[in-house]
Each structure stands twice: as structure tokens, then as C-alpha cells.
PDB file of C-alpha atoms in Angstrom:
ATOM      1  CA  MET A  25       0.000   0.000   0.000  1.00  0.00           C
ATOM      2  CA  LEU A  26       2.795   2.440   0.875  1.00  0.00           C
ATOM      3  CA  ARG A  27       4.458   1.645  -2.452  1.00  0.00           C
ATOM      4  CA  LEU A  28       1.254   2.519  -4.352  1.00  0.00           C
ATOM      5  CA  ILE A  29       0.863   5.815  -2.471  1.00  0.00           C
ATOM      6  CA  SER A  30       4.514   6.687  -3.176  1.00  0.00           C
ATOM      7  CA  ARG A  31       4.059   6.048  -6.917  1.00  0.00           C
ATOM      8  CA  ALA A  32       0.878   8.149  -6.993  1.00  0.00           C
ATOM      9  CA  LEU A  33       2.616  11.106  -5.319  1.00  0.00           C
ATOM     10  CA  ALA A  34       5.574  10.857  -7.724  1.00  0.00           C
ATOM     11  CA  PHE A  35       3.199  10.873 -10.715  1.00  0.00           C
ATOM     12  CA  CYS A  36       1.413  13.982  -9.405  1.00  0.00           C
ATOM     13  CA  ARG A  37       4.729  15.784  -8.914  1.00  0.00           C
ATOM     14  CA  ARG A  38       5.826  14.955 -12.480  1.00  0.00           C
ATOM     15  CA  LYS A  39       2.476  16.138 -13.882  1.00  0.00           C
ATOM     16  CA  ASP A  40       2.645  19.397 -11.929  1.00  0.00           C
ATOM     17  CA  SER A  41       6.237  19.990 -13.093  1.00  0.00           C
ATOM     18  CA  SER A  42       5.257  19.329 -16.715  1.00  0.00           C
ATOM     19  CA  GLN A  43       2.394  21.831 -16.510  1.00  0.00           C
ATOM     20  CA  LYS A  44       4.724  24.484 -15.073  1.00  0.00           C
ATOM     21  CA  GLU A  45       7.206  23.915 -17.909  1.00  0.00           C
ATOM     22  CA  LYS A  46       4.430  24.334 -20.490  1.00  0.00           C
ATOM     23  CA  MET A  47       3.183  27.521 -18.836  1.00  0.00           C
ATOM     24  CA  GLN A  48       6.624  29.132 -18.550  1.00  0.00           C
ATOM     25  CA  PRO A  49       7.004  30.188 -22.231  1.00  0.00           C
ATOM     26  CA  LEU A  50       3.567  31.831 -22.073  1.00  0.00           C
ATOM     27  CA  ARG A  51       4.579  33.860 -19.037  1.00  0.00           C
ATOM     28  CA  LEU A  52       7.787  34.914 -20.777  1.00  0.00           C
ATOM     29  CA  LEU A  53       5.831  36.093 -23.803  1.00  0.00           C
ATOM     30  CA  GLU A  54       3.376  38.029 -21.678  1.00  0.00           C
ATOM     31  CA  GLY A  55       6.096  39.679 -19.621  1.00  0.00           C
ATOM     32  CA  ASP A  56       8.492  40.601 -22.440  1.00  0.00           C
ATOM     33  CA  THR A  57       7.749  44.221 -23.393  1.00  0.00           C
ATOM     34  CA  LYS A  58      10.260  44.114 -26.277  1.00  0.00           C
ATOM     35  CA  LEU A  59       7.931  41.967 -28.383  1.00  0.00           C
ATOM     36  CA  LYS A  60       5.966  43.679 -31.156  1.00  0.00           C
ATOM     37  CA  THR A  61       3.171  42.532 -33.426  1.00  0.00           C
ATOM     38  CA  VAL A  62       3.758  43.725 -36.980  1.00  0.00           C
ATOM     39  CA  GLN A  63       2.089  43.258 -40.335  1.00  0.00           C
ATOM     40  CA  GLY A  64       3.943  42.768 -43.586  1.00  0.00           C
ATOM     41  CA  VAL A  65       4.637  40.700 -46.686  1.00  0.00           C
ATOM     42  CA  VAL A  66       6.950  37.727 -47.221  1.00  0.00           C
ATOM     43  CA  THR A  67       9.678  39.066 -49.524  1.00  0.00           C
ATOM     44  CA  ARG A  68      12.027  36.055 -49.506  1.00  0.00           C
ATOM     45  CA  PHE A  69      11.478  32.375 -48.729  1.00  0.00           C
ATOM     46  CA  CYS A  70      13.721  29.403 -49.461  1.00  0.00           C
ATOM     47  CA  ASP A  71      14.454  26.063 -47.755  1.00  0.00           C
ATOM     48  CA  GLY A  72      12.451  26.896 -44.641  1.00  0.00           C
ATOM     49  CA  TYR A  73      13.950  30.361 -44.078  1.00  0.00           C
ATOM     50  CA  GLY A  74      12.486  33.722 -45.040  1.00  0.00           C
ATOM     51  CA  LEU A  75      12.253  37.481 -44.674  1.00  0.00           C
ATOM     52  CA  ILE A  76       9.261  39.707 -44.046  1.00  0.00           C
ATOM     53  CA  ASN A  77       9.561  43.170 -45.652  1.00  0.00           C
ATOM     54  CA  GLU A  78      13.260  42.360 -46.290  1.00  0.00           C
ATOM     55  CA  LEU A  79      13.885  43.063 -42.589  1.00  0.00           C
ATOM     56  CA  ILE A  80      12.370  40.434 -40.309  1.00  0.00           C
ATOM     57  CA  TYR A  81      13.968  36.980 -40.299  1.00  0.00           C
ATOM     58  CA  PHE A  82      11.849  33.876 -39.663  1.00  0.00           C
ATOM     59  CA  THR A  83      12.013  30.099 -39.946  1.00  0.00           C
ATOM     60  CA  ASN A  84       9.279  27.743 -41.104  1.00  0.00           C
ATOM     61  CA  ASP A  85       8.840  26.213 -37.641  1.00  0.00           C
ATOM     62  CA  VAL A  86       7.345  29.471 -36.249  1.00  0.00           C
ATOM     63  CA  VAL A  87       4.601  29.612 -38.907  1.00  0.00           C
ATOM     64  CA  THR A  88       1.270  28.625 -37.349  1.00  0.00           C
ATOM     65  CA  GLY A  89      -1.052  26.029 -38.849  1.00  0.00           C
ATOM     66  CA  ASN A  90       1.682  24.333 -40.927  1.00  0.00           C
ATOM     67  CA  VAL A  91       0.975  26.846 -43.706  1.00  0.00           C
ATOM     68  CA  LEU A  92       3.466  26.784 -46.586  1.00  0.00           C
ATOM     69  CA  LEU A  93       4.293  30.448 -47.149  1.00  0.00           C
ATOM     70  CA  LYS A  94       5.305  31.953 -50.462  1.00  0.00           C
ATOM     71  CA  VAL A  95       6.725  35.290 -51.597  1.00  0.00           C
ATOM     72  CA  GLY A  96       3.981  37.909 -51.628  1.00  0.00           C
ATOM     73  CA  GLN A  97       1.975  36.306 -48.803  1.00  0.00           C
ATOM     74  CA  LYS A  98       0.605  38.811 -46.286  1.00  0.00           C
ATOM     75  CA  VAL A  99       1.391  37.908 -42.673  1.00  0.00           C
ATOM     76  CA  THR A 100       1.314  39.163 -39.114  1.00  0.00           C
ATOM     77  CA  ALA A 101       4.289  38.353 -36.916  1.00  0.00           C
ATOM     78  CA  VAL A 102       5.311  38.567 -33.282  1.00  0.00           C
ATOM     79  CA  VAL A 103       8.806  40.042 -33.480  1.00  0.00           C
ATOM     80  CA  GLU A 104      11.714  40.303 -31.066  1.00  0.00           C
ATOM     81  CA  GLU A 105      15.183  41.817 -31.393  1.00  0.00           C
ATOM     82  CA  ASP A 106      17.897  39.243 -32.002  1.00  0.00           C
ATOM     83  CA  GLU A 107      20.544  39.793 -29.289  1.00  0.00           C
ATOM     84  CA  THR A 108      23.338  38.551 -31.552  1.00  0.00           C
ATOM     85  CA  SER A 109      22.674  40.458 -34.767  1.00  0.00           C
ATOM     86  CA  HIS A 110      20.481  43.224 -33.271  1.00  0.00           C
ATOM     87  CA  GLY A 111      18.102  42.594 -36.162  1.00  0.00           C
ATOM     88  CA  SER A 112      14.431  41.627 -36.015  1.00  0.00           C
ATOM     89  CA  LYS A 113      13.416  37.979 -35.658  1.00  0.00           C
ATOM     90  CA  ALA A 114       9.878  36.577 -35.770  1.00  0.00           C
ATOM     91  CA  ILE A 115       8.926  34.075 -33.075  1.00  0.00           C
ATOM     92  CA  LYS A 116       5.409  33.567 -34.470  1.00  0.00           C
ATOM     93  CA  VAL A 117       4.058  34.114 -37.992  1.00  0.00           C
ATOM     94  CA  ASP A 118       0.398  33.957 -39.050  1.00  0.00           C
ATOM     95  CA  ALA A 119      -0.636  33.931 -42.711  1.00  0.00           C
ATOM     96  CA  LEU A 120      -3.403  36.405 -43.566  1.00  0.00           C
ATOM     97  CA  SER A 121      -6.285  36.075 -45.970  1.00  0.00           C
ATOM     98  CA  ASP A 122      -6.705  38.412 -48.923  1.00  0.00           C
ATOM     99  CA  LYS A 123      -9.685  40.203 -47.403  1.00  0.00           C
ATOM    100  CA  CYS A 124      -9.608  43.970 -47.199  1.00  0.00           C
ATOM    101  CA  ASP A 125      -8.776  44.024 -43.507  1.00  0.00           C
ATOM    102  CA  ASP A 126      -6.423  41.036 -43.812  1.00  0.00           C
ATOM    103  CA  ASP A 127      -7.761  39.196 -40.783  1.00  0.00           C
ATOM    104  CA  GLY A 128     -11.497  39.628 -41.160  1.00  0.00           C
ATOM    105  CA  SER A 129     -11.816  41.826 -38.103  1.00  0.00           C
ATOM    106  CA  SER A 130     -13.179  45.338 -37.834  1.00  0.00           C
ATOM    107  CA  ASP A 131     -10.551  46.435 -35.324  1.00  0.00           C
ATOM    108  CA  SER A 132      -9.452  49.982 -36.159  1.00  0.00           C
ATOM    109  CA  GLY A 133      -6.802  50.210 -33.427  1.00  0.00           C
ATOM    110  CA  PRO A 134      -3.179  51.087 -34.266  1.00  0.00           C
ATOM    111  CA  ARG A 135      -0.887  48.455 -35.767  1.00  0.00           C
ATOM    112  CA  VAL A 136       2.805  48.498 -36.665  1.00  0.00           C
ATOM    113  CA  LEU A 137       4.081  48.338 -40.235  1.00  0.00           C
ATOM    114  CA  PHE A 138       7.696  48.007 -41.390  1.00  0.00           C
ATOM    115  CA  GLY A 139       7.967  49.191 -44.965  1.00  0.00           C
ATOM    116  CA  CYS A 140       9.382  51.401 -47.663  1.00  0.00           C
ATOM    117  CA  VAL A 141       8.223  54.850 -48.763  1.00  0.00           C
ATOM    118  CA  THR A 142       6.940  54.173 -52.272  1.00  0.00           C
ATOM    119  CA  SER A 143       5.739  57.663 -53.199  1.00  0.00           C
ATOM    120  CA  ILE A 144       5.751  61.271 -51.979  1.00  0.00           C
ATOM    121  CA  LEU A 145       3.491  63.819 -53.656  1.00  0.00           C
ATOM    122  CA  GLU A 146       2.453  67.290 -52.493  1.00  0.00           C
ATOM    123  CA  GLY A 147       3.054  66.636 -48.813  1.00  0.00           C
ATOM    124  CA  ASP A 148       1.459  63.184 -48.707  1.00  0.00           C
ATOM    125  CA  GLY A 149       3.005  59.755 -49.118  1.00  0.00           C
ATOM    126  CA  PHE A 150       2.456  56.009 -49.211  1.00  0.00           C
ATOM    127  CA  VAL A 151       4.213  53.091 -47.520  1.00  0.00           C
ATOM    128  CA  ASN A 152       4.350  49.841 -49.541  1.00  0.00           C
ATOM    129  CA  HIS A 153       1.812  51.431 -51.939  1.00  0.00           C
ATOM    130  CA  THR A 154      -0.947  50.695 -49.409  1.00  0.00           C
ATOM    131  CA  ALA A 155      -0.656  52.827 -46.242  1.00  0.00           C
ATOM    132  CA  TYR A 156      -1.269  56.572 -46.613  1.00  0.00           C
ATOM    133  CA  PHE A 157       0.461  59.176 -44.444  1.00  0.00           C
ATOM    134  CA  SER A 158       0.623  62.954 -44.253  1.00  0.00           C
ATOM    135  CA  LEU A 159       3.787  64.828 -43.319  1.00  0.00           C
ATOM    136  CA  ASP A 160       2.250  66.131 -40.091  1.00  0.00           C
ATOM    137  CA  VAL A 161       2.522  62.625 -38.538  1.00  0.00           C
ATOM    138  CA  VAL A 162       6.230  62.260 -39.395  1.00  0.00           C
ATOM    139  CA  CYS A 163       8.666  62.496 -36.466  1.00  0.00           C
ATOM    140  CA  LYS A 164      10.556  65.759 -35.981  1.00  0.00           C
ATOM    141  CA  GLY A 165      13.703  66.141 -38.076  1.00  0.00           C
ATOM    142  CA  PHE A 166      12.788  63.433 -40.597  1.00  0.00           C
ATOM    143  CA  GLU A 167      11.724  64.373 -44.124  1.00  0.00           C
ATOM    144  CA  PRO A 168      10.692  61.135 -45.904  1.00  0.00           C
ATOM    145  CA  TYR A 169      12.002  60.444 -49.385  1.00  0.00           C
ATOM    146  CA  GLU A 170      11.095  57.708 -51.839  1.00  0.00           C
ATOM    147  CA  GLY A 171      12.943  54.504 -50.928  1.00  0.00           C
ATOM    148  CA  ASP A 172      13.396  55.216 -47.198  1.00  0.00           C
ATOM    149  CA  TRP A 173      12.790  52.303 -44.815  1.00  0.00           C
ATOM    150  CA  ILE A 174      10.342  53.394 -42.120  1.00  0.00           C
ATOM    151  CA  VAL A 175       8.308  52.165 -39.161  1.00  0.00           C
ATOM    152  CA  ALA A 176       4.701  53.349 -39.157  1.00  0.00           C
ATOM    153  CA  GLU A 177       1.837  52.968 -36.740  1.00  0.00           C
ATOM    154  CA  PHE A 178      -1.370  52.813 -38.740  1.00  0.00           C
ATOM    155  CA  SER A 179      -5.075  52.212 -38.341  1.00  0.00           C
ATOM    156  CA  ILE A 180      -7.592  50.674 -40.724  1.00  0.00           C
ATOM    157  CA  GLN A 181     -10.413  53.059 -41.559  1.00  0.00           C
ATOM    158  CA  PRO A 182     -13.658  51.115 -40.965  1.00  0.00           C
ATOM    159  CA  ASP A 183     -15.607  52.950 -43.671  1.00  0.00           C
ATOM    160  CA  THR A 184     -13.159  52.405 -46.554  1.00  0.00           C
ATOM    161  CA  TRP A 185     -10.863  49.620 -45.201  1.00  0.00           C
ATOM    162  CA  SER A 186      -7.936  51.842 -46.157  1.00  0.00           C
ATOM    163  CA  ARG A 187      -4.753  52.126 -44.087  1.00  0.00           C
ATOM    164  CA  LYS A 188      -3.798  55.498 -42.619  1.00  0.00           C
ATOM    165  CA  ALA A 189      -0.539  56.057 -40.742  1.00  0.00           C
ATOM    166  CA  ILE A 190      -0.749  57.895 -37.426  1.00  0.00           C
ATOM    167  CA  SER A 191       3.037  58.074 -36.902  1.00  0.00           C
ATOM    168  CA  VAL A 192       6.054  57.622 -39.175  1.00  0.00           C
ATOM    169  CA  LYS A 193       9.749  57.423 -38.268  1.00  0.00           C
ATOM    170  CA  PRO A 194      12.894  56.051 -39.949  1.00  0.00           C
ATOM    171  CA  LEU A 195      13.623  52.379 -39.354  1.00  0.00           C
ATOM    172  CA  ARG A 196      17.334  52.998 -38.730  1.00  0.00           C
ATOM    173  CA  HIS A 197      19.475  56.119 -38.591  1.00  0.00           C
ATOM    174  CA  LYS A 198      23.032  56.923 -37.566  1.00  0.00           C
ATOM    175  CA  HIS A 199      25.619  59.716 -37.423  1.00  0.00           C
ATOM    176  CA  VAL A 200      28.694  59.604 -39.649  1.00  0.00           C
ATOM    177  CA  TYR A 201      31.703  61.803 -38.990  1.00  0.00           C
ATOM    178  CA  GLU A 202      34.407  63.330 -41.207  1.00  0.00           C
ATOM    179  CA  VAL A 203      33.342  61.633 -44.423  1.00  0.00           C
ATOM    180  CA  CYS A 204      34.086  62.906 -47.914  1.00  0.00           C
ATOM    181  CA  ILE A 205      31.706  64.025 -50.676  1.00  0.00           C
ATOM    182  CA  THR A 206      32.839  61.856 -53.581  1.00  0.00           C
ATOM    183  CA  SER A 207      30.479  62.891 -56.385  1.00  0.00           C
ATOM    184  CA  LEU A 208      27.949  65.540 -57.410  1.00  0.00           C
ATOM    185  CA  CYS A 209      25.528  65.556 -60.331  1.00  0.00           C
ATOM    186  CA  GLY A 210      22.988  68.348 -60.499  1.00  0.00           C
ATOM    187  CA  ARG A 211      21.087  68.401 -57.200  1.00  0.00           C
ATOM    188  CA  ASN A 212      22.172  64.886 -56.191  1.00  0.00           C
ATOM    189  CA  GLY A 213      25.408  63.629 -54.709  1.00  0.00           C
ATOM    190  CA  VAL A 214      27.194  60.797 -52.908  1.00  0.00           C
ATOM    191  CA  ILE A 215      29.250  60.683 -49.706  1.00  0.00           C
ATOM    192  CA  ASP A 216      32.028  58.089 -49.349  1.00  0.00           C
ATOM    193  CA  ASP A 217      30.718  56.333 -52.478  1.00  0.00           C
ATOM    194  CA  ASN A 218      27.804  54.778 -50.540  1.00  0.00           C
ATOM    195  CA  ILE A 219      25.598  57.494 -48.976  1.00  0.00           C
ATOM    196  CA  PHE A 220      23.142  59.217 -51.314  1.00  0.00           C
ATOM    197  CA  PHE A 221      21.922  62.783 -50.810  1.00  0.00           C
ATOM    198  CA  THR A 222      19.709  65.193 -52.696  1.00  0.00           C
ATOM    199  CA  LEU A 223      19.460  68.934 -52.172  1.00  0.00           C
ATOM    200  CA  ASP A 224      15.681  68.541 -52.487  1.00  0.00           C
ATOM    201  CA  SER A 225      15.527  67.080 -48.959  1.00  0.00           C
ATOM    202  CA  LEU A 226      18.923  67.788 -47.370  1.00  0.00           C
ATOM    203  CA  LYS A 227      19.171  70.107 -44.352  1.00  0.00           C
ATOM    204  CA  LEU A 228      22.227  72.375 -44.613  1.00  0.00           C
ATOM    205  CA  PRO A 229      23.619  75.276 -42.552  1.00  0.00           C
ATOM    206  CA  ASP A 230      22.815  78.699 -43.985  1.00  0.00           C
ATOM    207  CA  GLY A 231      25.192  79.632 -46.785  1.00  0.00           C
ATOM    208  CA  TYR A 232      26.779  76.184 -47.206  1.00  0.00           C
ATOM    209  CA  VAL A 233      26.813  74.680 -50.723  1.00  0.00           C
ATOM    210  CA  PRO A 234      28.271  71.136 -50.894  1.00  0.00           C
ATOM    211  CA  GLN A 235      31.299  70.565 -53.131  1.00  0.00           C
ATOM    212  CA  ILE A 236      33.279  67.486 -54.143  1.00  0.00           C
ATOM    213  CA  SER A 237      36.034  66.628 -51.608  1.00  0.00           C
ATOM    214  CA  ASP A 238      34.313  68.485 -48.738  1.00  0.00           C
ATOM    215  CA  ILE A 239      34.779  66.700 -45.402  1.00  0.00           C
ATOM    216  CA  VAL A 240      31.421  66.628 -43.634  1.00  0.00           C
ATOM    217  CA  ASN A 241      29.428  65.194 -40.745  1.00  0.00           C
ATOM    218  CA  ALA A 242      25.989  63.811 -41.571  1.00  0.00           C
ATOM    219  CA  VAL A 243      22.880  62.153 -40.169  1.00  0.00           C
ATOM    220  CA  VAL A 244      21.769  59.302 -42.441  1.00  0.00           C
ATOM    221  CA  VAL A 245      18.776  56.948 -42.701  1.00  0.00           C
ATOM    222  CA  GLU A 246      18.527  53.487 -44.251  1.00  0.00           C
ATOM    223  CA  ARG A 247      16.892  53.143 -47.660  1.00  0.00           C
ATOM    224  CA  ALA A 248      15.971  50.437 -50.167  1.00  0.00           C
ATOM    225  CA  HIS A 249      18.561  50.675 -52.936  1.00  0.00           C
ATOM    226  CA  SER A 250      20.947  48.197 -54.523  1.00  0.00           C
ATOM    227  CA  THR A 251      23.965  50.543 -54.279  1.00  0.00           C
ATOM    228  CA  TYR A 252      23.250  53.413 -51.872  1.00  0.00           C
ATOM    229  CA  ILE A 253      21.580  51.904 -48.796  1.00  0.00           C
ATOM    230  CA  TRP A 254      21.847  55.132 -46.766  1.00  0.00           C
ATOM    231  CA  ARG A 255      20.535  58.652 -47.437  1.00  0.00           C
ATOM    232  CA  ALA A 256      21.759  61.836 -45.772  1.00  0.00           C
ATOM    233  CA  LEU A 257      19.125  63.862 -43.905  1.00  0.00           C
ATOM    234  CA  SER A 258      21.452  66.657 -42.819  1.00  0.00           C
ATOM    235  CA  MET A 259      25.041  67.655 -43.433  1.00  0.00           C
ATOM    236  CA  THR A 260      27.522  70.094 -41.886  1.00  0.00           C
ATOM    237  CA  LEU A 261      30.913  71.111 -43.245  1.00  0.00           C
ATOM    238  CA  VAL A 262      33.985  70.065 -41.240  1.00  0.00           C
ATOM    239  CA  LYS A 263      36.740  71.033 -43.679  1.00  0.00           C
ATOM    240  CA  ARG A 264      37.018  72.142 -47.300  1.00  0.00           C
ATOM    241  CA  LEU A 265      40.037  70.648 -49.065  1.00  0.00           C
ATOM    242  CA  SER A 266      39.826  72.497 -52.376  1.00  0.00           C
TER     243      SER A 266
END
């Protein structure tokens, strides 16, 4: 009899331990404030690995429902920052239907979109050709230009099912110091052979006109381009060599 009671207690302890182990990942997800839910499109997928909006890495084992994704598929993803690469990694990916609101809901609350500025016209613009924004929702100091990678909070308008951004900011930006202007052509130019700038959107000190070989400091943002993946937002002269 004592042996039977001992076995029963051991079984209960194992069951309780197993339940705690299953519940632990859920608690971690609920308590981790660095996680974000984003919406985007699969832009690359091969051999079980893929990218969402060319920025968010994911593997096939995090896709729910055993859905076989393909390039162009709309998805929502729970995203965390990868501690090794400091890039974005999806820990859960859900495929969306092709309905107007993507998930069949009428929720008009804000959502997060990683994307590229696809057009700017008369003070208004579009992200990924689908989400509209006006310049008054853009963060201070940032003047969007076609090709810039951005992060936008947007809502779905319940009357038209259209997407409208309520905030827009650059995805990544950085400062570069004492770099050289290597080329100029009309109103466009290049710094260090890899940073694009245009006088149409460049902030300059009063009276300064950029010239080839100028040594400058600049604030740059990431953009979608095969050669020039950064664009200068502002530039100040450090030294003129010629």
C-alpha cells in the first residue's frame, strides 16, 4: 500500500512539473515588453527560411497552422530583437487572408508596419503602396524620401478599409563623422561612395553649398537601394580641401 501511495505522489509531482514547464514560455511572452506585433509581406522564402519586408527573419517552424508560405503572402508576426545580430526575428508568424482588412476583423486600433516609402506627392506619401500618411505625422527632423525604410503605426479606416498612418519614423538612422563628398551631379550627390543625398531634402547650414572633396558630418537613414543603402538627412561642413 505504501508503495502505491509513493508512486501516486511521484506521478502527481511529475504532472505538476510538466504543466509548469508548459506555462513558462507563455509567461515569458506576456512579460516581455520588447515583443511587437507587426504586419507585412513575405519578400524572400527558401528552404524553410524567409524574410518579411526584407527586414524580419523567420524560420518555417514558427509559422502557425503548418501553412506553406510563399513570396507575396501577407502575414502578421510577433517580433523580437535578435541579441546577436540586433536585427528583427519573428517568433510567431500567421498567414493572412486576402480580405480587405487582412484578418477579417473590424478592429481599427493602431498596428505596426515596417515598410518602404513608395511615393511622396504634395506633402502626402504612401508606404508599400498601401498605407497613406501625411507629413504632419512624421517624427521631428525626418523628411521622408522615396525609398526610405520606415516604421509606421497605422489604423484601418472602418468605412473604406484603407490604411492610414498615425506616426512615421525612420527604421534605422546613424551619425557619420568626417566623411568625404565623392560625387555631385545636379542636385544629387554621394558621400564616401555609398551614402546618397539630394538637395531637395537635405538640411544644410545657412550659406553652405556642398562641393566634391568636402569633409562633412551627416545624419543618415537606411533606404531600399541596390547601391546606396543610406541617405543623408542633414550635413555640416567640417573642412574644405579644395
